[in-house]
Coordinates of C-alpha atoms and ligand atoms in Angstrom, one line a residue:
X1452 CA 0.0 0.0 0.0
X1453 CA 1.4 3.4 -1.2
X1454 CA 1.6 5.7 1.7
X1455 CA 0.7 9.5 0.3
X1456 CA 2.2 11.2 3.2
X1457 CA 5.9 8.8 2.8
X1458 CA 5.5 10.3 -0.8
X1459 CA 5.9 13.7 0.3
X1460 CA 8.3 13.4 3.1
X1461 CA 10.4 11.3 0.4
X1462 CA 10.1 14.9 -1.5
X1463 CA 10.9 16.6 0.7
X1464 CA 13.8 14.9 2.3
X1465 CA 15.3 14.6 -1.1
X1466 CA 15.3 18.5 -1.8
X1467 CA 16.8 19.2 1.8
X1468 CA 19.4 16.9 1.3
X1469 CA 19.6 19.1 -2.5
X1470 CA 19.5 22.3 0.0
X1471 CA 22.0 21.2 2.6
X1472 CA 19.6 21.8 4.9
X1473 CA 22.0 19.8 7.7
X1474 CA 24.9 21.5 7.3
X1475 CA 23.2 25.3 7.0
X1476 CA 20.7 24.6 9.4
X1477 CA 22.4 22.1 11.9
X1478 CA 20.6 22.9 14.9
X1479 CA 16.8 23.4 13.4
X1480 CA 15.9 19.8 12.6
X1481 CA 13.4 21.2 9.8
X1482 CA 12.9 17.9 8.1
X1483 CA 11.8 16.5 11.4
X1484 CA 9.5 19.2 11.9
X1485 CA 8.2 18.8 8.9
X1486 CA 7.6 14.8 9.3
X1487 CA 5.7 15.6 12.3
X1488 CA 2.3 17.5 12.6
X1489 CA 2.1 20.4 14.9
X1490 CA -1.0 19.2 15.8
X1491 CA -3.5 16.2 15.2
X1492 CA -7.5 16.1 16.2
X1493 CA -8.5 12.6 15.4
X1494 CA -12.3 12.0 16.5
X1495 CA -15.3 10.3 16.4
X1496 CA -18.3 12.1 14.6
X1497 CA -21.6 10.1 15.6
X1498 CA -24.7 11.1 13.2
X1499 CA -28.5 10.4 13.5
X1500 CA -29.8 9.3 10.1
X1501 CA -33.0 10.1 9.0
X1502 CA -34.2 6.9 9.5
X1503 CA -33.3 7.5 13.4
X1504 CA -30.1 5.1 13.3
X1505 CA -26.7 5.6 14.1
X1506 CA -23.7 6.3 12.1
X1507 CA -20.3 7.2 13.3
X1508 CA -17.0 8.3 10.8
X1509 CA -13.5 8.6 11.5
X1510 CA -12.9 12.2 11.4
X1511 CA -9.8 14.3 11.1
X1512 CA -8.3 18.0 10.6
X1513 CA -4.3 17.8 10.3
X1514 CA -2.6 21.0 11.5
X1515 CA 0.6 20.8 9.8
X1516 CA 2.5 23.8 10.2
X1517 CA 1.6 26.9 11.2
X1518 CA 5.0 28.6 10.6
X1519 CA 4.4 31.1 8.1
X1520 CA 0.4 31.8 9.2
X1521 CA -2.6 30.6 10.2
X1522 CA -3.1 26.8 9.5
X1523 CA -5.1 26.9 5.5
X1524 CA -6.3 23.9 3.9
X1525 CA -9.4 22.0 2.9
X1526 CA -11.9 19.8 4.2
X1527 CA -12.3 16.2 2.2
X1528 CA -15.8 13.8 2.4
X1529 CA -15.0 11.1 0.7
X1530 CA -14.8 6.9 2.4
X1531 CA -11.1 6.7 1.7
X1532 CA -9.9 9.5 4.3
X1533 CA -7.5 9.0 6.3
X1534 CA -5.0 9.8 8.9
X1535 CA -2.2 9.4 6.3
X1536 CA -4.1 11.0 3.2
X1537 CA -4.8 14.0 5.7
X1538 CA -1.5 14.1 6.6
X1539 CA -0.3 14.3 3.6
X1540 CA -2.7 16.9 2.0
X1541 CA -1.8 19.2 5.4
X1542 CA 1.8 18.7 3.9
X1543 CA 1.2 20.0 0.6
X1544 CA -0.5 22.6 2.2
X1545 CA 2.2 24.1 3.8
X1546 CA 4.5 23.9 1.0
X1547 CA 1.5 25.1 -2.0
X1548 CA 1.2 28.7 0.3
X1549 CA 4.6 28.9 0.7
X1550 CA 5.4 28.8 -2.9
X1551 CA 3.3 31.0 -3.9
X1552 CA 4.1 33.5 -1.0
X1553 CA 0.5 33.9 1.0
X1554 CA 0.9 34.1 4.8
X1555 CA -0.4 31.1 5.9
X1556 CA 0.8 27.5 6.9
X1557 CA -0.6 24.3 5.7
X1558 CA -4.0 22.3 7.2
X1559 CA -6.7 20.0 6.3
X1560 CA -9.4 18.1 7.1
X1561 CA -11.7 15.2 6.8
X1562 CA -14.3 12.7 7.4
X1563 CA -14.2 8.8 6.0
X1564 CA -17.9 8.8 4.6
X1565 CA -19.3 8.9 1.5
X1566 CA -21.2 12.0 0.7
X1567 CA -23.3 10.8 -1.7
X1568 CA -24.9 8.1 0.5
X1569 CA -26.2 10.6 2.9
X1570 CA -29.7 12.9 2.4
X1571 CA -29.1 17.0 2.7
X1572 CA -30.4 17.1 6.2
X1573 CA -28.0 14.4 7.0
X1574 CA -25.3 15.9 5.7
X1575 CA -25.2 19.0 7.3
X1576 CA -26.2 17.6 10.3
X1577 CA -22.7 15.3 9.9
X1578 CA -21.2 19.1 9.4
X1579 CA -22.5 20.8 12.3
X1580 CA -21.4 17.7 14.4
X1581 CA -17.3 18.0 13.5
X1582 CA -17.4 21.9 13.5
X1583 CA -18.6 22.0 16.8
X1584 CA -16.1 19.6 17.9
X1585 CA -13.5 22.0 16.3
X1586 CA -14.7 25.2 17.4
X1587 CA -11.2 25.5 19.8
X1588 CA -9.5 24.8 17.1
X1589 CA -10.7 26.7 14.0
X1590 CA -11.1 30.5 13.7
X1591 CA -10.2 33.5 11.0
X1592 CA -6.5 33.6 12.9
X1593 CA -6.0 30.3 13.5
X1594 CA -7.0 27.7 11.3
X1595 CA -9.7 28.6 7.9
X1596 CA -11.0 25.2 6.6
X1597 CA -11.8 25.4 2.9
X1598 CA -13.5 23.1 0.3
X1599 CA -11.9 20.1 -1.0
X1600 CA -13.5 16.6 -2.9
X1601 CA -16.9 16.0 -1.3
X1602 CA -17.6 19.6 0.1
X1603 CA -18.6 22.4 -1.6
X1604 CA -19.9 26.1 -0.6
X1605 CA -22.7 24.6 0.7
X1606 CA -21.2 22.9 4.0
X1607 CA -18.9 25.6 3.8
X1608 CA -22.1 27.8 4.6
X1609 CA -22.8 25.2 7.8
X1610 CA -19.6 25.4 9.3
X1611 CA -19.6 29.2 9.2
X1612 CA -22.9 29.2 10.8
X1613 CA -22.3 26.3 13.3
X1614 CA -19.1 28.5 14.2
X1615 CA -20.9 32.0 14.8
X1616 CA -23.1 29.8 17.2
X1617 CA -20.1 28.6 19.6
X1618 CA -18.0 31.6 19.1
X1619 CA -18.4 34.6 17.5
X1620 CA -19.9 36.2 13.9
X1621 CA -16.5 35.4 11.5
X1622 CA -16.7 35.7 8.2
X1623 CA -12.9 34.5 7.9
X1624 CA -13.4 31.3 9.5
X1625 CA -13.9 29.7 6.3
X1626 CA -13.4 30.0 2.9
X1627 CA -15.2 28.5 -0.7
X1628 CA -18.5 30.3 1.1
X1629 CA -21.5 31.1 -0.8
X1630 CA -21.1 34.6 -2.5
X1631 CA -24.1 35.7 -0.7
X1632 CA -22.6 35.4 2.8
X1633 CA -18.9 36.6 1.7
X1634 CA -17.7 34.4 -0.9
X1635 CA -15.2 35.4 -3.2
X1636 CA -16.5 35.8 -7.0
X1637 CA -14.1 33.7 -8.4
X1638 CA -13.2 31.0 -5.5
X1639 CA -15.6 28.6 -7.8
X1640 CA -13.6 28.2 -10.9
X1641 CA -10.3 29.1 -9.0
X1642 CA -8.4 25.6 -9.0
X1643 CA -9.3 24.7 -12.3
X1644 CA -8.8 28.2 -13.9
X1645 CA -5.5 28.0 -12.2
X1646 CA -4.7 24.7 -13.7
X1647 CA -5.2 26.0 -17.0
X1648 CA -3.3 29.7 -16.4
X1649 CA 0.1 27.2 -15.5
X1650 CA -0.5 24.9 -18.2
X1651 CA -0.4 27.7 -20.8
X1652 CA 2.8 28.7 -19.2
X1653 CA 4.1 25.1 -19.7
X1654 CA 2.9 25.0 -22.9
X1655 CA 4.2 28.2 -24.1
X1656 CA 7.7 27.4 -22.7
X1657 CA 7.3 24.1 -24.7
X1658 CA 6.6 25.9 -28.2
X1659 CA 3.6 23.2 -28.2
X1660 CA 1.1 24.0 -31.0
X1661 CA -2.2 22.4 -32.0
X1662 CA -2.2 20.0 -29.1
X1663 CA -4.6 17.8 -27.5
X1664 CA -5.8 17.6 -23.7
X1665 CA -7.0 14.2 -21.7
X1666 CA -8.5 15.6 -18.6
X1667 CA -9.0 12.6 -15.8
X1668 CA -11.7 13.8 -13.0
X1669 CA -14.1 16.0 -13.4
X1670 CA -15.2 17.4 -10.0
X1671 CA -14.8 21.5 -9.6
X1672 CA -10.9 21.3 -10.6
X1673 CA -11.3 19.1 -13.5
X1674 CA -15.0 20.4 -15.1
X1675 CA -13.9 24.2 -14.8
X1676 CA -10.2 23.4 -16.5
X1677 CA -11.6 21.5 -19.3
X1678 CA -14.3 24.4 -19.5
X1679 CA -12.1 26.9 -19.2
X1680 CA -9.5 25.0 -22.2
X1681 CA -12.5 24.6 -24.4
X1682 CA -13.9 28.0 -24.6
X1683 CA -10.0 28.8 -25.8
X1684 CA -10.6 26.6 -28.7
X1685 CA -8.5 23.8 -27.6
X1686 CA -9.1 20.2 -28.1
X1687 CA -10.7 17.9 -25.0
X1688 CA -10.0 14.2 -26.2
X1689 CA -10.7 12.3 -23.1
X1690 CA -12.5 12.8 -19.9
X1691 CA -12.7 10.4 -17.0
X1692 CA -14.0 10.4 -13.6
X1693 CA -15.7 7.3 -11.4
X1694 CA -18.6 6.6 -14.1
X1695 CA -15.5 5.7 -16.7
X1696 CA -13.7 7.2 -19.6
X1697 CA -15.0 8.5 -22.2
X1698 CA -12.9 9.4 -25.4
X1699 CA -13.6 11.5 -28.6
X1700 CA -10.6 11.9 -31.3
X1701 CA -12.1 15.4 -32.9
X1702 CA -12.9 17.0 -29.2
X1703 CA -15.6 16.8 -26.9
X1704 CA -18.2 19.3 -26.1
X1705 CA -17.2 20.5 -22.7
X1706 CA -20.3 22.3 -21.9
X1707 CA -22.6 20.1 -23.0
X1708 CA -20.8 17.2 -21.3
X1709 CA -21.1 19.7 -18.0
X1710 CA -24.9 19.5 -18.8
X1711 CA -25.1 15.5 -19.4
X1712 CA -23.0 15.4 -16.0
X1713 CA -25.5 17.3 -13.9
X1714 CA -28.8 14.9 -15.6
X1715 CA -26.6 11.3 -15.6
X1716 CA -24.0 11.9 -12.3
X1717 CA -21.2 11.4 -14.4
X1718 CA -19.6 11.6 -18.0
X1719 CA -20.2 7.4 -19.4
X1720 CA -22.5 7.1 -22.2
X1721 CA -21.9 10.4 -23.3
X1722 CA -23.3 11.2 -26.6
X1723 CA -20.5 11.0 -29.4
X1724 CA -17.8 9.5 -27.5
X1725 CA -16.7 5.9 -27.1
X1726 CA -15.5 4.6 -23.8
X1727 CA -12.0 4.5 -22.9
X1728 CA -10.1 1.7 -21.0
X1729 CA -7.6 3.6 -20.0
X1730 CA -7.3 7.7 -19.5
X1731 CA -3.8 8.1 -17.9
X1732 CA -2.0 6.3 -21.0
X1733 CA -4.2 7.5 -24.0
X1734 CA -3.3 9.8 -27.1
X1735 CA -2.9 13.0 -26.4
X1736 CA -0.3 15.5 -25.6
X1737 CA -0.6 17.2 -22.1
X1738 CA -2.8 15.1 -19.7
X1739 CA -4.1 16.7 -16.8
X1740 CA -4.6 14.1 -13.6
X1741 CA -7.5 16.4 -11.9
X1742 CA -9.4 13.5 -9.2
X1743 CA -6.5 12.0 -6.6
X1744 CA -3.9 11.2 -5.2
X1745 CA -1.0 7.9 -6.4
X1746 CA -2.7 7.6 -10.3
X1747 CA 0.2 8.0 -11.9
X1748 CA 2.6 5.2 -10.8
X1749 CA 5.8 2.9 -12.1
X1750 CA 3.5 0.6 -13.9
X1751 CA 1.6 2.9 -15.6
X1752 CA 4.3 6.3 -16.3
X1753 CA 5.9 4.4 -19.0
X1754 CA 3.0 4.0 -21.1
X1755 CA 1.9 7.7 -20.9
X1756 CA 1.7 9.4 -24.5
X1757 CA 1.4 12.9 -22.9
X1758 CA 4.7 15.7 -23.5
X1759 CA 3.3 17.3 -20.9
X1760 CA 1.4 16.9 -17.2
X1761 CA -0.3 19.5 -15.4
X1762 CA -1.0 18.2 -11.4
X1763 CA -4.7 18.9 -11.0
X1764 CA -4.8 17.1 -8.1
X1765 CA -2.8 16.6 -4.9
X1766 CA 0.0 14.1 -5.2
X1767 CA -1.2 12.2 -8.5
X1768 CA 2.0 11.2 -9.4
X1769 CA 4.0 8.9 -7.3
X1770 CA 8.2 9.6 -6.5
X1771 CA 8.8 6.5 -8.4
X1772 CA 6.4 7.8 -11.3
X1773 CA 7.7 11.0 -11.4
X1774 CA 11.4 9.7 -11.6
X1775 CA 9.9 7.8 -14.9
X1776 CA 8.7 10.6 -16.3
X1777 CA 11.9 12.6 -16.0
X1778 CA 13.4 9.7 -17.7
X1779 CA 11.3 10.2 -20.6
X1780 CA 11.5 13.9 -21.0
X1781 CA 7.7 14.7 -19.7
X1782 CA 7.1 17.9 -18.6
X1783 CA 5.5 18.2 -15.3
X1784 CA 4.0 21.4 -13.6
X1785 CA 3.6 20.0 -9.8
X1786 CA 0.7 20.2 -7.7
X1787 CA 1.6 22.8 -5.2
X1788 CA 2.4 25.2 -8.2
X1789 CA -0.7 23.9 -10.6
X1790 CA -3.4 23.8 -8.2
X1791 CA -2.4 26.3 -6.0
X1792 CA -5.2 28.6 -7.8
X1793 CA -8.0 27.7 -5.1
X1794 CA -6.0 28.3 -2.0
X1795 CA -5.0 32.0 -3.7
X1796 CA -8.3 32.9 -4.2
X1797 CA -9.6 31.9 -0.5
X1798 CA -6.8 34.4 0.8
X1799 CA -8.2 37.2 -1.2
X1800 CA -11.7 35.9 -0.1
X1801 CA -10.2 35.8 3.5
X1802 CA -8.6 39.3 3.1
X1803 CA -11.9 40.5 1.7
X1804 CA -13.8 39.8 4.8
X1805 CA -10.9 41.2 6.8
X1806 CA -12.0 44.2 5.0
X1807 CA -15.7 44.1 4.3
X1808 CA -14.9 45.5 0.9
X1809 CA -15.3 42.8 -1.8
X1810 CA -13.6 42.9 -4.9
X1811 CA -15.2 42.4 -8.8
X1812 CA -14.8 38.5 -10.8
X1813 CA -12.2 40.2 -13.0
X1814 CA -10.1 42.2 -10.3
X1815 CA -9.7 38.9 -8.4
X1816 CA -8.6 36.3 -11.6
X1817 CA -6.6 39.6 -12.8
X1818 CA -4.5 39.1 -9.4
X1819 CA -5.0 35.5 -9.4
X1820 CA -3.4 34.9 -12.8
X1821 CA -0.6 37.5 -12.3
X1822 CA 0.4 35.5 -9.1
X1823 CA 0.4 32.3 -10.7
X1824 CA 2.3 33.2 -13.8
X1825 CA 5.2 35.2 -11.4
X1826 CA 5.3 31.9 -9.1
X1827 CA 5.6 30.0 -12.5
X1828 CA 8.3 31.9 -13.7
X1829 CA 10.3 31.7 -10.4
X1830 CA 10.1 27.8 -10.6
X1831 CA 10.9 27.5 -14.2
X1832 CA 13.7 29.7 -13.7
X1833 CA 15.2 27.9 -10.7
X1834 CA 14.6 24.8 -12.3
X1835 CA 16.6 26.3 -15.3
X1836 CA 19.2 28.0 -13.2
X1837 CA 19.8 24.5 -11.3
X1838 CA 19.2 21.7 -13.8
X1839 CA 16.5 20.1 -11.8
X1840 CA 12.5 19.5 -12.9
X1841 CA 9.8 21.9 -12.2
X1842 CA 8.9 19.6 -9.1
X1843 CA 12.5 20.1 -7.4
X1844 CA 12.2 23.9 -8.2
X1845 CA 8.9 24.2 -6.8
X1846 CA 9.5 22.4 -3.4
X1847 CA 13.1 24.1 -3.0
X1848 CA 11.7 27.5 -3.5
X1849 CA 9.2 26.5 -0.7
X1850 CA 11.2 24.4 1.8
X1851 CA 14.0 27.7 1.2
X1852 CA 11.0 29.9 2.7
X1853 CA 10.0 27.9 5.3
X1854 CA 13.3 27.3 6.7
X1855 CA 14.0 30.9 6.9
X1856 CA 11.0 31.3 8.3
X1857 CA 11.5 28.5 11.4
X1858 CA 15.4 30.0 12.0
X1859 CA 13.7 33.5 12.6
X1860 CA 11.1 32.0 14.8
X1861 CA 13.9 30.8 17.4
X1862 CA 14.2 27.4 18.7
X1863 CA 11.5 28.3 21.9
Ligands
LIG334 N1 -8.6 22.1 -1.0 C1 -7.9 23.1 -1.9 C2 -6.5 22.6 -2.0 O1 -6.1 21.5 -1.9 C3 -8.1 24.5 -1.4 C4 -7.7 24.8 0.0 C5 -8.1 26.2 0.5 O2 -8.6 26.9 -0.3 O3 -7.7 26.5 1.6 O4 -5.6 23.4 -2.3

């Protein structure tokens, strides 16, 4: 079994050993703080269903590292959650806002349950329960929870109002909220807008022309990236997510796909396309792995057609994988730098209710997109400079800020 949180400590133990991190830091054990949480709240969340049984879920939030802010990060629903996938997501947390240089450390959260098998009132009854068992925890200068796979502005909406009941009226407390109760414009489409904005970057470095695009899930990252690539005029081939994959050679129609999605629950059976066997290794030339983590791995890296890989997702490429794909001259634009979009906009959503002055659709992607591309320049250049891969750039530039950050901190 493939451990997602050994993944990333592999990561990051092999940049700073790149770093000399022992010999300029010898007294500041920052690997070690790094392989260890600053805090973990591992509970029970017990739920009435509405047929007056019982139901209880593992349920977790991972406070990672708190070194450069308040703890950030998402909250996942979804029946494979666990300590070490929440770990590890709290991991690339910390390192995704210190790339891109927003003050705050690295969180997340979640419960083992499937989503889908629970009614609306069960569901936020299941969110009221675990905010209220967080209230100490949480709060606008301490830890923001945020949306991940499962959740959604809607139980972002509960947990700000279960929180205002234990504590105190915060807008900040959470981000991804409905617009109406101090959303960002934006937040929705952030991650996958985001996706695309680095992936043009890639692509422009590249000199790639004409290409095609496989996209592989299509929750919020993945539907809103393929949307976003198809109203540019660029060719979806594939699309995947748990119903199957689904495969078209002259391009799919992305918004009408988004349409047959919302009637059917997922993209198989589309009209016009033929199912696909396999999405990770099929024709096309950048392939963007939007659903999970450990989907790209040794056995199937050497079969992938792809130039080009945009992480969608957290950790969908494994350290063996990735050495694979090195190997073979594939481009790939890592996670923390590729899908770093959503956390950007829930600071400026966060900073918005700081200031009770919200901001217009266009004024946030303008600031959005000009963040991304400066944070894609810096890796491509260190990764230039130094004769490593975009995925060495990226976690050196943000292991280099954190380590300054926990020498100036002090040792107490
Ligand atoms: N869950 C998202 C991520 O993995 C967003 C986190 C946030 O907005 O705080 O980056």
């Amino acid at each position: 079994m493939l451990s997602a949180f050994d993944n990333a400590m592999t990561l990051v133990e092999g940049t700073a050993k790149l770093l000399k991190f022992s010999e300029k830091y010898p007294t500041h054990k920052i690997v070690e703080r790094l392989r260890i949480p600053d805090k973990i709240i591992m509970f029970r969340s017990t739920l009435q269903k509405d047929d007056g049984r019982m139901a209880v879920y593992s349920s977790f939030r991972v406070q990672h590292s708190d070194v450069l802010g308040p703890y950030k990060g998402g909250t996942r629903f979804d029946e494979r959650v666990d300590l070490d996938e929440v770990k590890a997501l709290a991991l690339w947390m910390t390192l995704k806002t210190a790339l891109v240089n927003i003050p705050f450390g690295g969180a997340k959260g979640g419960i083992s349950v499937d989503p889908k098998k629970l009614s609306e009132t069960e569901l936020e009854r299941l969110v009221r329960k675990y905010t209220s068992r967080l209230v100490s925890d949480i709060g606008p200068s301490v830890d923001i929870p945020a949306p991940d796979m499962g959740t959604g502005a809607r139980e972002m909406a509960w947990i700000y109002d279960e929180y205002r009941k234990h504590r105190e009226v915060a807008k900040g407390v959470v981000t991804g909220k409905p617009v109406e109760i101090g959303g960002s414009l934006g937040r929705l489409a952030a991650t996958g807008k985001g996706v695309v904005c680095t992936m043009l970057e890639a692509v422009r470095e590249l000199g790639m022309e004409d290409y095609t695009v496989a996209v592989q899930g299509f929750g919020n990252v993945g539907s809103h990236a393929a949307l976003d690539l198809w109203k540019r005029g660029v060719s979806i081939v594939a699309v995947g997510d748990v119903t199957g994959n689904i495969h078209n050679p002259e391009g799919l129609d992305i918004e009408e796909l988004i349409t047959y999605c919302k009637k059917k629950g997922g993209v198989k059976g589309f009209p016009g396309s033929t199912p696909l066997k396999n999405i990770i290794s099929c024709q096309c030339d950048v392939l963007l792995p939007c659903a999970m983590e450990n989907v790209i791995r040794g056995r199937n890296a050497r079969h992938i057609k792809a130039k080009l890989v945009v992480e969608g997702a957290n950790g969908p490429t494994t350290p063996n994988a990735d050495s694979i794909l090195e190997e073979r001259g594939v481009t790939v634009v890592p996670d923390i730098l590729a899908n770093a979009g959503g956390v950007i906009v829930s600071y400026y959503e966060w900073v918005q209710n700081r200031e009770g002055f919200y901001w217009e659709e266009a004024d946030v992607e303008e600031r959005l997109f000009k963040l991304l591309r400066k944070t894609y320049a810096r890796v491509s250049d260190y990764a230039n400079t130094n004769q490593v891969s975009l995925r060495t750039a990226a976690y050196s530039l943000a292991l280099g800020k954190i380590a300054k950050a926990m020498v100036a901190r002090g040792i107490q």
